[in-house]
Amino acid sequence: QVQLVESGGGLVQAGGSLRLSCAASGRTFRTYIMGWFRQAPGKEREFVAGRNWSGGSTRYAESAKGRFTISRDNVKNTVYLQMNSLKPEDTAVYYCAASLASTVVSTIGAYDYWGQGTQVTVSS
């Protein structure tokens, strides 16, 4: 069982940066693939980034490549999403999720545990 709590969302101007954090409970944190997803109003939830425990495998959505970086601290049981050069279209609720899949996957159904989400709003 894993419980996830996101933080770090807020209001930022276009071009700015935010770092989201996701604190996980559970002694087996390092065994999970960790991912970030987002859901904008009226849209489906979509994959943003994912990472395995060692960092040897990461995956990004095309919209996130070059601007977002996912990292994790397996001692602190925390995963981060550094978001730079933010755009108004990045406005969404951001969720972290944990998966027992053997590789980083982007499908929502592969993730077993979800946080409650944190709002990110980018103004133009």
Short mmCIF file of C-alpha atoms in Angstrom, two decimals:
data_model
loop_
_atom_site.label_atom_id
_atom_site.label_comp_id
_atom_site.label_asym_id
_atom_site.label_seq_id
_atom_site.Cartn_x
_atom_site.Cartn_y
_atom_site.Cartn_z
CA GLN A 1 0.00 0.00 0.00
CA VAL A 2 1.30 3.44 -0.95
CA GLN A 3 -0.16 6.81 -0.04
CA LEU A 4 0.82 9.81 -2.13
CA VAL A 5 0.56 13.49 -1.24
CA GLU A 6 1.40 16.18 -3.79
CA SER A 7 2.43 19.75 -3.04
CA GLY A 8 4.04 22.70 -4.76
CA GLY A 9 1.31 23.80 -7.11
CA GLY A 10 0.28 27.40 -7.49
CA LEU A 11 -0.12 30.36 -9.80
CA VAL A 12 2.80 31.35 -12.00
CA GLN A 13 3.27 33.59 -15.01
CA ALA A 14 4.10 32.17 -18.41
CA GLY A 15 7.81 31.47 -18.66
CA GLY A 16 8.11 30.82 -14.96
CA SER A 17 8.96 27.66 -13.04
CA LEU A 18 7.45 25.45 -10.39
CA ARG A 19 8.62 22.33 -8.62
CA LEU A 20 6.03 19.81 -7.59
CA SER A 21 6.70 17.30 -4.86
CA CYS A 22 5.03 14.01 -4.09
CA ALA A 23 5.67 12.42 -0.72
CA ALA A 24 5.03 8.70 -0.56
CA SER A 25 4.43 6.49 2.43
CA GLY A 26 5.40 2.86 2.45
CA ARG A 27 8.67 1.03 2.88
CA THR A 28 8.69 -0.32 -0.67
CA PHE A 29 8.75 3.05 -2.42
CA ARG A 30 11.82 2.20 -4.42
CA THR A 31 10.10 -0.71 -6.10
CA TYR A 32 7.50 1.48 -7.76
CA ILE A 33 7.60 3.26 -11.05
CA MET A 34 6.59 6.84 -10.26
CA GLY A 35 4.71 9.01 -12.70
CA TRP A 36 3.20 12.44 -13.06
CA PHE A 37 -0.06 13.02 -14.87
CA ARG A 38 -2.20 16.08 -15.40
CA GLN A 39 -5.80 16.87 -16.17
CA ALA A 40 -6.99 20.16 -17.58
CA PRO A 41 -10.64 21.25 -17.34
CA GLY A 42 -12.76 19.38 -19.85
CA LYS A 43 -9.88 17.14 -20.91
CA GLU A 44 -8.78 13.63 -20.15
CA ARG A 45 -6.00 12.89 -17.74
CA GLU A 46 -2.70 12.58 -19.56
CA PHE A 47 0.76 11.28 -18.84
CA VAL A 48 3.49 13.85 -18.25
CA ALA A 49 6.58 11.99 -17.03
CA GLY A 50 7.68 8.78 -15.36
CA ARG A 51 10.81 7.36 -13.77
CA ASN A 52 11.99 4.11 -12.29
CA TRP A 53 13.74 3.93 -8.94
CA SER A 54 17.28 4.17 -10.25
CA GLY A 55 16.63 6.87 -12.79
CA GLY A 56 17.97 4.62 -15.50
CA SER A 57 14.60 4.73 -17.21
CA THR A 58 12.65 7.92 -17.68
CA ARG A 59 9.90 8.84 -20.06
CA TYR A 60 8.31 12.16 -20.98
CA ALA A 61 5.32 13.28 -22.94
CA GLU A 62 6.23 15.29 -26.01
CA SER A 63 4.76 18.38 -24.38
CA ALA A 64 7.12 17.99 -21.42
CA LYS A 65 10.37 17.18 -23.17
CA GLY A 66 13.04 19.83 -22.70
CA ARG A 67 11.01 21.73 -20.11
CA PHE A 68 10.09 19.27 -17.33
CA THR A 69 12.36 17.01 -15.31
CA ILE A 70 11.25 14.16 -13.08
CA SER A 71 13.50 13.11 -10.24
CA ARG A 72 13.16 11.09 -7.09
CA ASP A 73 14.80 10.76 -3.73
CA ASN A 74 14.45 7.18 -2.55
CA VAL A 75 15.69 8.07 0.93
CA LYS A 76 13.05 10.75 1.40
CA ASN A 77 10.43 8.71 -0.47
CA THR A 78 9.71 11.73 -2.63
CA VAL A 79 9.36 12.28 -6.35
CA TYR A 80 9.65 15.71 -7.93
CA LEU A 81 8.59 17.38 -11.14
CA GLN A 82 10.61 20.44 -12.04
CA MET A 83 8.67 22.49 -14.56
CA ASN A 84 10.39 25.30 -16.44
CA SER A 85 9.28 27.60 -19.24
CA LEU A 86 5.68 27.10 -18.25
CA LYS A 87 2.92 27.88 -20.71
CA PRO A 88 -0.76 28.65 -20.17
CA GLU A 89 -1.57 25.27 -21.72
CA ASP A 90 0.26 23.61 -18.82
CA THR A 91 -2.58 24.72 -16.56
CA ALA A 92 -4.07 21.59 -14.98
CA VAL A 93 -4.37 19.55 -11.84
CA TYR A 94 -1.19 17.52 -11.53
CA TYR A 95 -1.25 14.05 -10.00
CA CYS A 96 1.53 11.73 -9.00
CA ALA A 97 1.00 8.02 -9.26
CA ALA A 98 2.78 4.77 -8.45
CA SER A 99 2.93 1.68 -10.60
CA LEU A 100 4.19 -1.86 -10.06
CA ALA A 101 4.87 -2.21 -13.76
CA SER A 102 8.30 -3.47 -14.74
CA THR A 103 9.03 -0.47 -16.93
CA VAL A 104 7.97 3.15 -17.17
CA VAL A 105 4.57 3.24 -18.81
CA SER A 106 2.27 6.07 -19.78
CA THR A 107 -1.08 4.33 -19.50
CA ILE A 108 -3.32 5.43 -16.64
CA GLY A 109 -4.53 1.91 -15.98
CA ALA A 110 -1.02 0.73 -15.18
CA TYR A 111 -0.80 2.94 -12.11
CA ASP A 112 -2.08 1.50 -8.88
CA TYR A 113 -1.96 4.43 -6.48
CA TRP A 114 -2.78 8.10 -6.96
CA GLY A 115 -2.41 11.30 -5.01
CA GLN A 116 -5.15 13.86 -4.59
CA GLY A 117 -3.64 16.30 -7.08
CA THR A 118 -2.25 19.82 -6.93
CA GLN A 119 -3.43 22.74 -9.06
CA VAL A 120 -1.01 24.47 -11.40
CA THR A 121 -2.22 27.66 -13.07
CA VAL A 122 -0.09 29.48 -15.63
CA SER A 123 -1.20 32.98 -16.53
CA SER A 124 -0.42 34.59 -19.87
#
